[in-house]
mmCIF file of C-alpha atoms in Angstrom:
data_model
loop_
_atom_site.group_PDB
_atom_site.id
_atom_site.type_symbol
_atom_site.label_atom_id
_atom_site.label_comp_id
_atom_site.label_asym_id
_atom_site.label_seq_id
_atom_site.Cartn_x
_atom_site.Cartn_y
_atom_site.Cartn_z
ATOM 1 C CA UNK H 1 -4.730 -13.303 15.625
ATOM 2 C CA UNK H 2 -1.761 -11.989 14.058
ATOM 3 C CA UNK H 3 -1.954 -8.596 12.096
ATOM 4 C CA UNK H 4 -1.350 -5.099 12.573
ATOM 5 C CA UNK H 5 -3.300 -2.504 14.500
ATOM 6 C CA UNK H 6 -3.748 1.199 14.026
ATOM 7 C CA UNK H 7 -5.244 3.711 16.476
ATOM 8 C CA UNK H 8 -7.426 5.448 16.634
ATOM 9 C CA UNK H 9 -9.409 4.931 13.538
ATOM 10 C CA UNK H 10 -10.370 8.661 13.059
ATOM 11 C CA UNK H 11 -8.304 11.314 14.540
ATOM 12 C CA UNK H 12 -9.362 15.474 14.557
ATOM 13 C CA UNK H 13 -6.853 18.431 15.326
ATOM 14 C CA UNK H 14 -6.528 21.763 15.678
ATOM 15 C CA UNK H 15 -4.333 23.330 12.766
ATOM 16 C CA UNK H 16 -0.966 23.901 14.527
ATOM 17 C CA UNK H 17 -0.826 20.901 16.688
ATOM 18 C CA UNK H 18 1.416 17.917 16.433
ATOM 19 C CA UNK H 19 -0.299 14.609 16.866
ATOM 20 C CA UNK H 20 1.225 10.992 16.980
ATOM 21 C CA UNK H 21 -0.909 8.164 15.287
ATOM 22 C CA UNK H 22 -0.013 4.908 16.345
ATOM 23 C CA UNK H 23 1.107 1.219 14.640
ATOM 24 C CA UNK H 24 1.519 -1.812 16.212
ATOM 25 C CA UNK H 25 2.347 -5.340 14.571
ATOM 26 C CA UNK H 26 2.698 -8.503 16.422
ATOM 27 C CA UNK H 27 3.992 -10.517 12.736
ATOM 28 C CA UNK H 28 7.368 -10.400 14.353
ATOM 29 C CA UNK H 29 8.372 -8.235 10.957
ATOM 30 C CA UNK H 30 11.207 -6.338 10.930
ATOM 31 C CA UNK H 31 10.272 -4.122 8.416
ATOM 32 C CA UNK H 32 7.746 -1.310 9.153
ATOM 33 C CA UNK H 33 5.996 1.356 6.308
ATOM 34 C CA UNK H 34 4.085 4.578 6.786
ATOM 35 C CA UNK H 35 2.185 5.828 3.798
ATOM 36 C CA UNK H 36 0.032 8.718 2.776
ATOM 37 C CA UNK H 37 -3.343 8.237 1.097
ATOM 38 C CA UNK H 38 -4.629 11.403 -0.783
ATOM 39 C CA UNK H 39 -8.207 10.785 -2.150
ATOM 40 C CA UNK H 40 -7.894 9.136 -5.923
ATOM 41 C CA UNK H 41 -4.377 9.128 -5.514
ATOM 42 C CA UNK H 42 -2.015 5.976 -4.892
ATOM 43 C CA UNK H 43 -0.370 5.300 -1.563
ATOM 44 C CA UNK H 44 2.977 7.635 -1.218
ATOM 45 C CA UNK H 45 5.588 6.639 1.242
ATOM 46 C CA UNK H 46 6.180 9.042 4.263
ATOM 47 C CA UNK H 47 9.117 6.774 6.309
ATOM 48 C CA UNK H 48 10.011 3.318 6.682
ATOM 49 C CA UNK H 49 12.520 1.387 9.055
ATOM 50 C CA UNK H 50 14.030 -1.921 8.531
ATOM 51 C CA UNK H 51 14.932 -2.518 11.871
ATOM 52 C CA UNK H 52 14.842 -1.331 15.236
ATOM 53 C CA UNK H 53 16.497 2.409 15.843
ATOM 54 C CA UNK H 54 16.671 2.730 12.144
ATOM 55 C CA UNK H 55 14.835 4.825 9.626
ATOM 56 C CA UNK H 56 14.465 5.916 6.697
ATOM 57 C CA UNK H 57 13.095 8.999 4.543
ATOM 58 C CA UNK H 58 10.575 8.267 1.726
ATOM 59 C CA UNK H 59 8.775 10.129 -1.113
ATOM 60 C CA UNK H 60 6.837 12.999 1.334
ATOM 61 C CA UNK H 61 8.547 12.852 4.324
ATOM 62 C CA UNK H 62 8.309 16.606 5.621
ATOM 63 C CA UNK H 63 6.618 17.868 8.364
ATOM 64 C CA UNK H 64 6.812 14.078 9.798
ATOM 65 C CA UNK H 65 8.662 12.103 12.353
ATOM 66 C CA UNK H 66 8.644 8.576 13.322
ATOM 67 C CA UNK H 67 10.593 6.332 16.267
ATOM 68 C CA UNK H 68 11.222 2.438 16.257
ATOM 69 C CA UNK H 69 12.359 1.890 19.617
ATOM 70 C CA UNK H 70 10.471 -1.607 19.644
ATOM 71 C CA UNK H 71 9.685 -4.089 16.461
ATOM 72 C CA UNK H 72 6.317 -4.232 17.024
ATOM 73 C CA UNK H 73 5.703 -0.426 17.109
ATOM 74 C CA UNK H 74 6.258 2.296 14.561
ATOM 75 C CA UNK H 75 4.953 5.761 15.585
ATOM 76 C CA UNK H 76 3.735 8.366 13.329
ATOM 77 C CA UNK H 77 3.612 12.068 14.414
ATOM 78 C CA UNK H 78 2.421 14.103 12.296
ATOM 79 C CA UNK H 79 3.837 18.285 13.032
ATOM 80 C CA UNK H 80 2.584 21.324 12.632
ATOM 81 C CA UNK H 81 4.785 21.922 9.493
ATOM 82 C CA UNK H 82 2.909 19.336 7.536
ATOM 83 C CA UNK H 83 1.411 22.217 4.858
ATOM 84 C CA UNK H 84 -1.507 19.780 4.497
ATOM 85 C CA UNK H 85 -1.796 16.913 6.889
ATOM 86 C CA UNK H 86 -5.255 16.226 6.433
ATOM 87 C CA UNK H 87 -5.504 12.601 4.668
ATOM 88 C CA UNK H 88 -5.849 8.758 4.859
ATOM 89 C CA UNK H 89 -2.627 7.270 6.927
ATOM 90 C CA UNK H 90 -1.925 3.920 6.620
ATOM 91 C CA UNK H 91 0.759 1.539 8.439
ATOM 92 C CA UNK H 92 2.129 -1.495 6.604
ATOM 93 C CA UNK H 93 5.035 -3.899 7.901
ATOM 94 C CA UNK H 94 6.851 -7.159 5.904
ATOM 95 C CA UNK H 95 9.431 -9.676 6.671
ATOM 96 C CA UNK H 96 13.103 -8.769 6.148
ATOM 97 C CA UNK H 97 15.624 -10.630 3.832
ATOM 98 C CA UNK H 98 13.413 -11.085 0.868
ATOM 99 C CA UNK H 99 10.835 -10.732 -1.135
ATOM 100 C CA UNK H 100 8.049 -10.711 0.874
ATOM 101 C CA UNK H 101 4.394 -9.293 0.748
ATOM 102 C CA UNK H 102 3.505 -6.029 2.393
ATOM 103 C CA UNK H 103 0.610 -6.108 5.015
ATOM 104 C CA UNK H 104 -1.398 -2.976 5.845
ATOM 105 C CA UNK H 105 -3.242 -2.149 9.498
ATOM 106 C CA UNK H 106 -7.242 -0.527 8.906
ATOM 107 C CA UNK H 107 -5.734 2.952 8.268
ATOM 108 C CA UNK H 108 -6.469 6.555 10.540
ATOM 109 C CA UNK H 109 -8.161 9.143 8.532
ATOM 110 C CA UNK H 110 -6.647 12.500 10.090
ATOM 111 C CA UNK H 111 -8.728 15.888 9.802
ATOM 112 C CA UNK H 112 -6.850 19.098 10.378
ATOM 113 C CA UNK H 113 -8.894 22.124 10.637
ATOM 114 C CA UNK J 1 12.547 6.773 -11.869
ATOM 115 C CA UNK J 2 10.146 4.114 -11.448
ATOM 116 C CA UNK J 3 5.963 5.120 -12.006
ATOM 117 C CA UNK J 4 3.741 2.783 -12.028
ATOM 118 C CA UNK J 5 0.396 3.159 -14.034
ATOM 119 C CA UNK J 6 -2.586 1.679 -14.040
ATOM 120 C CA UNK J 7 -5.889 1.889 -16.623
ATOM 121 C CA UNK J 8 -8.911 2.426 -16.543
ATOM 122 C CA UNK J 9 -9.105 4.447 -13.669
ATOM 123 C CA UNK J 10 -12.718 3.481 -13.180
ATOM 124 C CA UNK J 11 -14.293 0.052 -14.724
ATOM 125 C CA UNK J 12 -18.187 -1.167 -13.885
ATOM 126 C CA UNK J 13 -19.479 -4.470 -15.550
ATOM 127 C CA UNK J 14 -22.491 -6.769 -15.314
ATOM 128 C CA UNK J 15 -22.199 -9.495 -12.389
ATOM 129 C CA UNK J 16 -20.544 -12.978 -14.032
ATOM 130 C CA UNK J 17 -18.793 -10.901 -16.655
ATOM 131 C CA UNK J 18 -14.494 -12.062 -16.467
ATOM 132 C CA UNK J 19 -12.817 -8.955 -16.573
ATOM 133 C CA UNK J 20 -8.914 -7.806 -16.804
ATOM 134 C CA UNK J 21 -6.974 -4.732 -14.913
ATOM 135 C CA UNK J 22 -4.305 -3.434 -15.856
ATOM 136 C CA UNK J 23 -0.874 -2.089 -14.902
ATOM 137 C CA UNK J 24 2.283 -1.201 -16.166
ATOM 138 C CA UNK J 25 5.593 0.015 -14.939
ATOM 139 C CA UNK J 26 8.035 2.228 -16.329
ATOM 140 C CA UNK J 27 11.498 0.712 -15.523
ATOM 141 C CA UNK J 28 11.715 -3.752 -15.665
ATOM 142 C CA UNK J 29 14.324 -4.119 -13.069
ATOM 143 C CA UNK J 30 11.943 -5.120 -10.224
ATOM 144 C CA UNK J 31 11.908 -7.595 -7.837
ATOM 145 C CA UNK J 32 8.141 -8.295 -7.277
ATOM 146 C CA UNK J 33 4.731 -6.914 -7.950
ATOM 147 C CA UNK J 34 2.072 -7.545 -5.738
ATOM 148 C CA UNK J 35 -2.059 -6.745 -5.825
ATOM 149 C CA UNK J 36 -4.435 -5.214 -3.458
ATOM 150 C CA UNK J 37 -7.719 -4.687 -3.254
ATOM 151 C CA UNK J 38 -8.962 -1.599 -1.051
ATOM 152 C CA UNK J 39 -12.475 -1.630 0.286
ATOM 153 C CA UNK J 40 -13.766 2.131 1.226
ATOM 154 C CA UNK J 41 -12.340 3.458 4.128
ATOM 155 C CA UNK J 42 -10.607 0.582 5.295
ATOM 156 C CA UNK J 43 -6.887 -1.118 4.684
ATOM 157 C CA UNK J 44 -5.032 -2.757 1.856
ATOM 158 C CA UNK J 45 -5.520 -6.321 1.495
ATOM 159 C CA UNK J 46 -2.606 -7.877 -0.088
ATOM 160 C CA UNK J 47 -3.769 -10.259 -3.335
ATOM 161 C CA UNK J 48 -1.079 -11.568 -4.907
ATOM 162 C CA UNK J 49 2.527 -11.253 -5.189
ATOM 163 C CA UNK J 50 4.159 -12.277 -8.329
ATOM 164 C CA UNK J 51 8.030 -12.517 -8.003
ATOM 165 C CA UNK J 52 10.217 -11.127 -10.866
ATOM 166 C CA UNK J 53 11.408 -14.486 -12.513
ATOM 167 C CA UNK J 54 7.493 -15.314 -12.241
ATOM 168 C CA UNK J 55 4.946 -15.307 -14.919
ATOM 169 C CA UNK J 56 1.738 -15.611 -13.123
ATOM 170 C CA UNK J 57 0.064 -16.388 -9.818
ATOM 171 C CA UNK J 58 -3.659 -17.857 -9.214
ATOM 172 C CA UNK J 59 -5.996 -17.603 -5.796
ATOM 173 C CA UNK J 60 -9.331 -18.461 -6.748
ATOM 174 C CA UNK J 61 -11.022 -16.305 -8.829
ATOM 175 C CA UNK J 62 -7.871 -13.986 -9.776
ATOM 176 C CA UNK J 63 -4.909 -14.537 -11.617
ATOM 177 C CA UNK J 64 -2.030 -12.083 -12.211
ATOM 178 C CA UNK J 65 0.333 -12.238 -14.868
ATOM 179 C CA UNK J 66 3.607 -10.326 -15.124
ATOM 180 C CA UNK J 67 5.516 -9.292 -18.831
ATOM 181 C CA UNK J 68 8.592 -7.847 -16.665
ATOM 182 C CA UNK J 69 10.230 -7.007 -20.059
ATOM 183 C CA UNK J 70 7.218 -5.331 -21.518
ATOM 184 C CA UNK J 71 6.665 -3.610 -17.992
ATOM 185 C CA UNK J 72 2.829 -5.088 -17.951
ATOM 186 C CA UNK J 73 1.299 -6.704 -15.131
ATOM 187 C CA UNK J 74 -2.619 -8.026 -15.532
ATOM 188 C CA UNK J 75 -4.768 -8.809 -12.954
ATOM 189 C CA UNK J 76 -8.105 -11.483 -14.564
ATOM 190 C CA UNK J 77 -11.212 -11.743 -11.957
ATOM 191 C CA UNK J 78 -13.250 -14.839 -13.145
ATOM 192 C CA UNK J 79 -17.252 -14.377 -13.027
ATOM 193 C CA UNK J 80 -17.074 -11.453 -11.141
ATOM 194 C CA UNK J 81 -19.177 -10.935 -8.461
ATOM 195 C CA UNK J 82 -20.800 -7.642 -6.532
ATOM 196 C CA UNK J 83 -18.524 -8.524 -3.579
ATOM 197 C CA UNK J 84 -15.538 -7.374 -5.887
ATOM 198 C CA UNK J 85 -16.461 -3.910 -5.779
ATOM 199 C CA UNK J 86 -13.558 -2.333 -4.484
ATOM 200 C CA UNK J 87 -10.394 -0.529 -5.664
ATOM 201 C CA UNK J 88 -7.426 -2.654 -7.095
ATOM 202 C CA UNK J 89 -4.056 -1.430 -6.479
ATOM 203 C CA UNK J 90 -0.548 -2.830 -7.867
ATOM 204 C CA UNK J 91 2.882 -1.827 -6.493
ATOM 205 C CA UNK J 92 6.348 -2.738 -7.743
ATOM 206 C CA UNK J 93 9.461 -3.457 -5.390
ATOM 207 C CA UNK J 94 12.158 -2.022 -7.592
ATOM 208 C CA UNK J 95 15.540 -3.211 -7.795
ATOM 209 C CA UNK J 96 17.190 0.344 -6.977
ATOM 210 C CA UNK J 97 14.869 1.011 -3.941
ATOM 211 C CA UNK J 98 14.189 -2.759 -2.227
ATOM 212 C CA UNK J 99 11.950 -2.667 0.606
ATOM 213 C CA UNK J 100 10.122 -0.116 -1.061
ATOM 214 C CA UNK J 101 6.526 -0.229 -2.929
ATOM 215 C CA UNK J 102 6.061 1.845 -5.545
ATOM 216 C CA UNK J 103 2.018 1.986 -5.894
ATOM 217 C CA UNK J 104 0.022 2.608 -8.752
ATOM 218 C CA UNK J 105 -3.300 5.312 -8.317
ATOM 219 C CA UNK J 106 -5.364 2.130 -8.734
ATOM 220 C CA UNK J 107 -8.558 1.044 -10.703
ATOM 221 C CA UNK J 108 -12.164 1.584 -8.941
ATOM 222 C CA UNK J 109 -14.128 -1.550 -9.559
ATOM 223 C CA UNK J 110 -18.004 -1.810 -9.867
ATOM 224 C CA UNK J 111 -19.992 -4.768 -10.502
ATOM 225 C CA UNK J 112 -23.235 -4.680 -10.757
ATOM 226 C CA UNK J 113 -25.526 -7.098 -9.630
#
């Protein structure tokens, strides 16, 4: 099956700790999206990379950092200078070129405390 | 800068009843707008995608429509059913930021059975 995986599922740290969430896609997209899901809120973008050892900055990208050494992965890590990291991340990934849909992994809900 | 709105924030209706979402965006130079539906918990499903030069798209039971001049997007679920329950998000792809989503806070969807 193709689709895009996210680990773990739920994720708990210690306030002052970095920790790296995972996303993997084997779509063979080029594209690759890290968003931010506060509760009632929308999805806000953290980075995204349109191809391999490239990235970009989105809305909220402070106190993150992300790598795309390899298509099919896009790590998140989340640092201790994230003010309030605690939240709903989710991983999405499309096809370059055009105008394509978005697909999303399951998500990692991240508590800080 | 683009913001994308969408009302109610909450809706609940009787099962069978057709209902409309809405969503509307603030600037009309877009490339696409697509619908999701989030479930609790989990991961964006991806709807429908209606390209700019578009006026509507059909799967089933749904059917999106897109007023790019007007900025208005609708999403119409035909005899709704409890297994709709979920939150329905749109995003636009706009022309001065391609690759990127911009998402809407979304409308919480109840039917009752």
């Amino acid at each position: 099956d193709g689709g895009i995986t996210q680990s773990p599922k739920y994720l708990f740290r210690k306030e002052g700790q970095n920790v790296t969430l995972s996303c993997e896609q084997n779509l063979n997209h080029d594209a690759m999206y890290w968003y931010r899901q506060d509760p009632g809120q929308g999805l806000r973008l953290i980075y995204y990379s349109q191809i391999v050892n490239d990235f970009q900055k989105g809305d909220i990208a402070e106190g993150y950092s992300v790598s795309r050494e390899k298509k099919e992965s896009f790590p998140l890590t989340v640092t201790s200078a994230q003010k309030n990291p605690t939240a709903f991340y989710l991983c999405a990934s499309r096809k370059a070129g055009g105008s394509y849909e978005q697909y999303f992994g399951p998500g990692t809900r991240l508590t800080v405390t | 800068k683009q913001e994308v709105t969408q009302i109610p924030a909450a809706l609940s209706v009787p099962e069978g009843e057709n209902l409309v979402l809405n969503c509307s965006f603030t600037d009309s130079a877009i490339y696409n707008l697509q619908w999701f539906r989030q479930d609790p918990g989990k991961g964006l499903t991806s709807l429908l995608l209606i390209q700019s030069s578009q006026r509507e798209q059909t799967s089933g039971r749904l059917n999106a429509s897109l007023d790019k001049s007007s900025g208005r997007s609708t999403l119409y679920i035909a005899a709704s059913q409890p297994g709709d329950s979920a939150t329905y998000l749109c995003a636009v792809e706009s022309e001065d930021s391609s690759y990127k989503l911009i998402f809407g806070s979304g409308t919480r969807l109840l039917v009752r059975p």
